[in-house]
């Protein structure tokens, strides 16, 4: 009989644990995202959607000179101010042809600033802290690593944005050719 009771307690324990996780989400990340969405929408309303859209139009101009705006400045500002995962919504201000590349740049930048700006992706902070612990164990400076990681992130997101933009253009042309 004790075995049966133990199994029953373990069975219901799984669901209790699931309920605890669910409650944690409802009292943690969900309200945070709702307030963040409301705040960002209010800020956009105050600034004026036309002005924000104009920035998107400006960043979407043709030419190599606009690559850093689209794939470095805009994703970095988005990740810094809106954090992960809200940062990806700023792609809405760019034309469709640039959205995949913006997303690639933004999603690639949620880890590099963690050593200096942990607020950008607190859910993944354990990754950085694990690396930092190993660096400190070796007697090395963690701040040097954090700065190098951030600077490398700038270079990587710019390259990824440009490459993804070109891949997207190629695939769209190919799909248009096969559709015709």
XYZ file of N, CA and C in Angstrom:
540
model
N 0.811 -1.188 0.000
C 0.000 0.000 0.000
C 0.863 1.266 0.000
N 1.989 1.220 0.740
C 2.883 2.379 0.786
C 3.435 2.725 -0.592
N 3.707 1.713 -1.402
C 4.216 1.937 -2.760
C 3.169 2.654 -3.600
N 1.928 2.232 -3.486
C 0.840 2.858 -4.239
C 0.661 4.320 -3.840
N 0.719 4.602 -2.563
C 0.607 5.975 -2.058
C 1.786 6.805 -2.561
N 2.965 6.234 -2.547
C 4.162 6.933 -3.027
C 4.034 7.283 -4.507
N 3.539 6.344 -5.317
C 3.339 6.588 -6.754
C 2.301 7.690 -6.973
N 1.238 7.645 -6.210
C 0.180 8.655 -6.336
C 0.714 10.040 -5.988
N 1.515 10.118 -4.929
C 2.108 11.408 -4.543
C 3.083 11.910 -5.604
N 3.860 11.009 -6.168
C 4.794 11.395 -7.226
C 4.038 11.858 -8.466
N 2.951 11.164 -8.794
C 2.133 11.516 -9.956
C 1.559 12.921 -9.808
N 0.941 13.180 -8.682
C 0.349 14.500 -8.469
C 1.441 15.558 -8.302
N 2.601 15.159 -7.812
C 3.735 16.085 -7.663
C 4.186 16.677 -8.985
N 4.106 15.876 -10.042
C 4.456 16.381 -11.378
C 3.533 17.537 -11.745
N 2.254 17.384 -11.494
C 1.289 18.424 -11.836
C 1.415 19.636 -10.910
N 1.749 19.407 -9.666
C 1.984 20.524 -8.745
C 3.191 21.342 -9.207
N 4.220 20.649 -9.646
C 5.408 21.339 -10.149
C 5.069 22.150 -11.404
N 4.278 21.567 -12.288
C 3.824 22.284 -13.484
C 3.016 23.512 -13.117
N 2.160 23.388 -12.127
C 1.354 24.527 -11.674
C 2.239 25.625 -11.092
N 3.288 25.235 -10.365
C 4.211 26.226 -9.805
C 4.927 26.995 -10.915
N 5.350 26.277 -11.949
C 6.003 26.920 -13.091
C 5.024 27.873 -13.777
N 3.803 27.400 -13.993
C 2.770 28.217 -14.631
C 2.500 29.480 -13.810
N 2.382 29.340 -12.501
C 2.152 30.487 -11.626
C 3.329 31.453 -11.690
N 4.524 30.905 -11.743
C 5.702 31.753 -11.864
C 5.686 32.581 -13.140
N 5.261 31.953 -14.241
C 5.159 32.690 -15.507
C 4.096 33.781 -15.415
N 2.963 33.447 -14.815
C 1.868 34.417 -14.726
C 2.173 35.568 -13.786
N 3.061 35.355 -12.838
C 3.399 36.440 -11.910
C 4.753 37.055 -12.234
N 5.453 36.521 -13.221
C 6.780 37.029 -13.560
C 6.852 37.629 -14.944
N 7.115 36.805 -15.930
C 7.408 37.283 -17.277
C 6.180 37.822 -17.996
N 5.013 37.239 -17.802
C 3.817 37.675 -18.535
C 3.441 39.115 -18.170
N 3.321 39.474 -16.888
C 3.022 40.881 -16.578
C 4.130 41.828 -17.045
N 5.374 41.390 -16.937
C 6.482 42.217 -17.396
C 6.350 42.516 -18.886
N 6.074 41.501 -19.677
C 5.920 41.711 -21.110
C 4.712 42.576 -21.434
N 3.610 42.391 -20.710
C 2.427 43.221 -20.949
C 2.708 44.689 -20.640
N 3.373 44.945 -19.527
C 3.707 46.322 -19.175
C 4.713 46.893 -20.164
N 5.685 46.089 -20.565
C 6.680 46.542 -21.540
C 6.016 46.860 -22.878
N 5.132 45.987 -23.339
C 4.391 46.245 -24.583
C 3.581 47.536 -24.482
N 2.900 47.713 -23.354
C 2.106 48.921 -23.150
C 2.991 50.157 -23.139
N 4.117 50.068 -22.436
C 5.041 51.197 -22.373
C 5.621 51.556 -23.732
N 6.024 50.548 -24.484
C 6.595 50.803 -25.811
C 5.543 51.386 -26.737
N 4.330 50.846 -26.702
C 3.258 51.396 -27.536
C 2.927 52.824 -27.126
N 2.960 53.121 -25.836
C 2.723 54.494 -25.376
C 3.843 55.423 -25.852
N 5.076 54.949 -25.767
C 6.207 55.755 -26.231
C 6.107 56.028 -27.731
N 5.751 55.008 -28.490
C 5.573 55.181 -29.939
C 4.446 56.178 -30.207
N 3.368 56.109 -29.422
C 2.257 57.054 -29.588
C 2.702 58.478 -29.255
N 3.531 58.630 -28.213
C 4.035 59.965 -27.848
C 4.982 60.531 -28.901
N 5.892 59.689 -29.365
C 6.841 60.115 -30.394
C 6.105 60.362 -31.701
N 5.144 59.515 -31.944
C 4.380 59.585 -33.185
C 4.777 58.452 -34.098
N 3.823 57.597 -34.453
C 4.142 56.469 -35.321
C 4.760 56.908 -36.651
N 4.361 58.100 -37.107
C 4.923 58.588 -38.368
C 6.427 58.793 -38.250
N 6.860 59.348 -37.113
C 8.300 59.589 -36.919
C 9.075 58.277 -36.817
N 8.504 57.317 -36.094
C 9.178 56.031 -35.957
C 9.220 55.327 -37.312
N 8.132 55.389 -38.047
C 8.116 54.806 -39.393
C 9.109 55.512 -40.307
N 9.242 56.825 -40.134
C 10.223 57.579 -40.945
C 11.637 57.074 -40.662
N 11.911 56.763 -39.379
C 13.233 56.211 -39.065
C 13.423 54.886 -39.791
N 12.378 54.052 -39.783
C 12.450 52.785 -40.506
C 12.672 52.994 -41.991
N 11.990 53.963 -42.559
C 12.180 54.278 -43.980
C 13.601 54.772 -44.236
N 14.088 55.608 -43.329
C 15.451 56.125 -43.472
C 16.470 54.989 -43.387
N 16.279 54.099 -42.421
C 17.197 52.966 -42.262
C 17.092 51.980 -43.420
N 15.966 51.988 -44.114
C 15.742 51.033 -45.205
C 16.201 51.545 -46.562
N 16.834 52.690 -46.588
C 17.305 53.212 -47.874
C 18.341 52.276 -48.473
N 18.399 52.309 -49.782
C 19.384 51.489 -50.498
C 20.783 52.055 -50.265
N 21.743 51.184 -50.269
C 23.131 51.602 -50.157
C 23.830 51.013 -48.953
N 25.098 50.812 -49.137
C 25.945 50.225 -48.096
C 26.007 51.113 -46.861
N 25.879 52.412 -47.047
C 25.978 53.339 -45.921
C 24.881 53.112 -44.879
N 23.760 52.509 -45.297
C 22.648 52.283 -44.364
C 22.703 50.925 -43.672
N 23.622 50.059 -44.056
C 23.769 48.765 -43.384
C 24.004 48.920 -41.878
N 24.943 49.776 -41.467
C 25.158 49.897 -40.014
C 23.930 50.407 -39.253
N 23.123 51.233 -39.900
C 21.910 51.717 -39.226
C 20.929 50.559 -39.033
N 20.697 49.794 -40.113
C 19.730 48.683 -40.073
C 20.186 47.533 -39.200
N 21.462 47.190 -39.284
C 21.929 45.937 -38.682
C 22.903 46.112 -37.532
N 23.112 47.347 -37.094
C 23.958 47.585 -35.930
C 23.241 48.529 -34.963
N 22.967 49.744 -35.397
C 22.371 50.741 -34.505
C 20.960 50.329 -34.060
N 20.091 50.014 -35.011
C 18.703 49.689 -34.679
C 18.593 48.431 -33.821
N 19.283 47.328 -34.148
C 19.205 46.153 -33.267
C 19.810 46.391 -31.875
N 20.918 47.134 -31.807
C 21.543 47.386 -30.504
C 20.615 48.224 -29.625
N 20.032 49.274 -30.189
C 19.091 50.090 -29.417
C 17.868 49.269 -29.003
N 17.389 48.437 -29.906
C 16.226 47.600 -29.605
C 16.506 46.643 -28.457
N 17.636 45.975 -28.524
C 17.984 45.006 -27.477
C 18.268 45.722 -26.154
N 18.954 46.850 -26.207
C 19.297 47.563 -24.980
C 18.057 48.102 -24.264
N 17.164 48.731 -25.020
C 16.012 49.366 -24.396
C 14.819 48.443 -24.203
N 14.606 47.526 -25.126
C 13.418 46.674 -25.045
C 13.718 45.291 -24.487
N 14.962 44.874 -24.509
C 15.438 43.582 -24.022
C 14.825 42.424 -24.802
N 15.285 41.241 -24.488
C 14.808 40.023 -25.126
C 13.519 39.590 -24.440
N 12.466 39.282 -25.114
C 12.217 39.108 -26.542
C 11.543 40.307 -27.216
N 11.265 41.369 -26.466
C 10.520 42.509 -27.018
C 11.290 43.226 -28.129
N 12.608 43.120 -28.138
C 13.427 43.844 -29.112
C 13.084 43.510 -30.556
N 12.621 42.309 -30.785
C 12.368 41.876 -32.159
C 11.208 42.628 -32.801
N 10.351 43.219 -31.980
C 9.191 43.921 -32.527
C 9.584 45.184 -33.283
N 10.773 45.708 -33.072
C 11.188 46.911 -33.796
C 11.403 46.657 -35.279
N 11.447 45.413 -35.685
C 11.530 45.104 -37.103
C 10.288 45.538 -37.858
N 9.198 45.769 -37.140
C 7.955 46.188 -37.783
C 8.091 47.514 -38.517
N 9.095 48.298 -38.190
C 9.264 49.603 -38.818
C 10.118 49.542 -40.083
N 10.548 48.346 -40.449
C 11.330 48.167 -41.673
C 10.478 47.480 -42.742
N 10.820 47.680 -43.995
C 10.107 46.960 -45.068
C 10.327 45.450 -44.951
N 9.407 44.686 -45.518
C 9.447 43.219 -45.424
C 10.797 42.640 -45.829
N 11.414 43.196 -46.855
C 12.654 42.599 -47.359
C 13.812 42.691 -46.363
N 13.710 43.582 -45.367
C 14.780 43.722 -44.378
C 14.451 43.086 -43.034
N 13.225 42.650 -42.842
C 12.822 42.108 -41.542
C 13.595 40.846 -41.136
N 13.812 39.872 -42.039
C 14.574 38.691 -41.605
C 15.996 39.040 -41.154
N 16.633 39.961 -41.859
C 18.006 40.341 -41.507
C 18.038 41.125 -40.194
N 17.050 42.002 -39.980
C 16.978 42.720 -38.704
C 16.807 41.725 -37.563
N 15.883 40.785 -37.734
C 15.647 39.785 -36.696
C 16.923 38.998 -36.405
N 17.631 38.602 -37.453
C 18.870 37.846 -37.272
C 19.879 38.671 -36.482
N 19.990 39.943 -36.811
C 20.925 40.807 -36.080
C 20.508 40.969 -34.624
N 19.227 41.223 -34.400
C 18.758 41.444 -33.029
C 18.882 40.182 -32.175
N 18.483 39.044 -32.737
C 18.528 37.805 -31.957
C 19.977 37.381 -31.688
N 20.883 37.793 -32.547
C 22.295 37.458 -32.357
C 22.973 38.377 -31.342
N 22.271 39.447 -30.954
C 22.887 40.397 -30.033
C 22.369 40.274 -28.602
N 21.527 39.300 -28.305
C 21.012 39.215 -26.940
C 22.011 38.593 -25.956
N 23.081 37.991 -26.439
C 24.096 37.438 -25.535
C 25.339 38.322 -25.376
N 25.878 38.911 -26.443
C 27.126 39.668 -26.294
C 27.134 40.778 -25.241
N 26.037 41.511 -25.012
C 26.134 42.570 -23.995
C 25.895 42.115 -22.561
N 25.645 40.827 -22.338
C 25.289 40.353 -20.996
C 26.325 40.677 -19.925
N 27.589 40.656 -20.266
C 28.628 40.913 -19.270
C 28.634 42.338 -18.767
N 28.119 43.261 -19.570
C 28.093 44.676 -19.194
C 26.671 45.140 -18.883
N 25.707 44.641 -19.643
C 24.304 45.026 -19.479
C 23.446 43.777 -19.256
N 23.441 43.230 -18.050
C 22.725 41.973 -17.807
C 21.204 42.084 -17.962
N 20.673 43.289 -17.985
C 19.222 43.448 -18.102
C 18.695 43.054 -19.482
N 19.560 42.975 -20.494
C 19.079 42.724 -21.856
C 18.547 41.309 -22.046
N 19.017 40.377 -21.251
C 18.589 38.990 -21.421
C 18.777 38.233 -20.102
N 18.048 38.614 -19.058
C 18.286 38.008 -17.749
C 18.041 36.508 -17.701
N 17.198 35.997 -18.583
C 16.930 34.564 -18.596
C 18.134 33.733 -19.000
N 19.087 34.353 -19.684
C 20.284 33.636 -20.142
C 21.538 34.068 -19.375
N 21.342 34.821 -18.321
C 22.483 35.326 -17.559
C 23.355 34.197 -17.011
N 22.751 33.054 -16.732
C 23.520 31.929 -16.192
C 24.643 31.499 -17.135
N 24.444 31.686 -18.449
C 25.496 31.327 -19.419
C 26.708 32.217 -19.183
N 26.461 33.529 -19.142
C 27.559 34.471 -18.918
C 28.214 34.233 -17.561
N 27.425 34.016 -16.534
C 27.988 33.819 -15.194
C 28.844 32.560 -15.129
N 28.462 31.534 -15.848
C 29.279 30.321 -15.900
C 30.618 30.586 -16.559
N 30.589 31.317 -17.662
C 31.836 31.670 -18.349
C 32.686 32.568 -17.463
N 32.048 33.556 -16.834
C 32.775 34.493 -15.970
C 33.437 33.771 -14.800
N 32.755 32.787 -14.251
C 33.331 32.015 -13.142
C 34.591 31.288 -13.597
N 34.534 30.705 -14.776
C 35.721 30.025 -15.306
C 36.872 30.982 -15.557
N 36.574 32.162 -16.072
C 37.609 33.169 -16.332
C 38.237 33.637 -15.021
N 37.399 33.880 -14.019
C 37.930 34.297 -12.711
C 38.773 33.196 -12.081
N 38.365 31.944 -12.261
C 39.125 30.810 -11.729
C 40.520 30.769 -12.344
N 40.606 31.164 -13.609
C 41.907 31.207 -14.285
C 42.723 32.439 -13.905
N 42.127 33.334 -13.119
C 42.827 34.546 -12.694
C 42.829 35.645 -13.747
N 41.910 35.566 -14.696
C 41.834 36.562 -15.760
C 40.756 37.598 -15.449
N 40.820 38.727 -16.133
C 39.901 39.828 -15.911
C 38.593 39.589 -16.677
N 37.487 39.567 -15.974
C 36.184 39.326 -16.581
C 35.733 40.543 -17.401
N 36.067 41.743 -16.956
C 35.653 42.952 -17.676
C 36.277 42.994 -19.062
N 37.537 42.599 -19.175
C 38.172 42.544 -20.494
C 37.392 41.611 -21.417
N 36.999 40.469 -20.912
C 36.227 39.517 -21.709
C 34.876 40.116 -22.089
N 34.217 40.774 -21.141
C 32.898 41.364 -21.406
C 32.974 42.410 -22.516
N 33.995 43.245 -22.481
C 34.155 44.282 -23.515
C 34.470 43.637 -24.857
N 35.339 42.661 -24.873
C 35.658 41.965 -26.134
C 34.438 41.243 -26.701
N 33.672 40.646 -25.836
C 32.454 39.940 -26.243
C 31.460 40.934 -26.857
N 31.322 42.103 -26.241
C 30.427 43.138 -26.751
C 30.899 43.638 -28.114
N 32.173 43.952 -28.243
C 32.703 44.449 -29.516
C 32.602 43.393 -30.618
N 32.870 42.156 -30.266
C 32.718 41.067 -31.239
C 31.257 40.940 -31.660
N 30.358 41.120 -30.712
C 28.933 41.078 -31.019
C 28.548 42.138 -32.037
N 29.100 43.351 -31.920
C 28.826 44.408 -32.896
C 29.210 43.960 -34.306
N 30.390 43.395 -34.420
C 30.876 42.959 -35.732
C 30.016 41.814 -36.272
N 29.724 40.856 -35.418
C 28.962 39.680 -35.838
C 27.557 40.059 -36.293
N 26.862 40.933 -35.548
C 25.486 41.249 -35.949
C 25.452 42.040 -37.253
N 26.452 42.868 -37.481
C 26.510 43.606 -38.749
C 26.715 42.629 -39.909
N 27.660 41.719 -39.751
C 27.918 40.728 -40.808
C 26.683 39.840 -41.027
N 26.088 39.372 -39.947
C 24.902 38.507 -40.079
C 23.756 39.235 -40.766
N 23.559 40.500 -40.425
C 22.495 41.268 -41.061
C 22.707 41.385 -42.562
N 23.923 41.711 -42.958
C 24.229 41.865 -44.383
C 24.070 40.534 -45.112
N 24.626 39.484 -44.549
C 24.543 38.161 -45.189
C 23.089 37.693 -45.266
N 22.333 37.858 -44.197
C 20.931 37.425 -44.204
C 20.116 38.240 -45.202
N 20.407 39.530 -45.315
C 19.708 40.353 -46.312
C 19.951 39.816 -47.719
N 21.183 39.473 -48.005
C 21.509 38.954 -49.343
C 20.896 37.572 -49.584
N 20.920 36.723 -48.584
C 20.300 35.397 -48.722
C 18.796 35.551 -48.939
N 18.164 36.445 -48.177
C 16.725 36.684 -48.331
C 16.409 37.173 -49.739
N 17.190 38.128 -50.247
C 16.967 38.658 -51.607
C 17.105 37.538 -52.641
N 18.123 36.696 -52.472
C 18.343 35.581 -53.394
C 17.162 34.607 -53.383
N 16.708 34.251 -52.188
C 15.608 33.300 -52.071
C 14.297 33.884 -52.608
N 14.067 35.169 -52.381
C 12.854 35.790 -52.910
C 12.881 35.816 -54.434
N 14.036 36.140 -55.020
C 14.143 36.137 -56.479
C 13.920 34.730 -57.032
N 14.484 33.739 -56.346
C 14.328 32.352 -56.777
C 12.869 31.912 -56.679
N 12.192 32.297 -55.609
C 10.785 31.895 -55.458
C 9.903 32.614 -56.465
N 10.241 33.857 -56.804
C 9.487 34.570 -57.840
C 9.685 33.922 -59.199
N 10.902 33.460 -59.474
C 11.209 32.809 -60.764
C 10.477 31.480 -60.893
N 10.377 30.726 -59.828
C 9.698 29.434 -59.896
C 8.177 29.607 -59.899
N 7.695 30.735 -59.329
C 6.254 30.985 -59.316
C 5.759 31.449 -60.699
N 6.666 32.033 -61.465
C 6.248 32.565 -62.778
C 6.182 31.508 -63.849
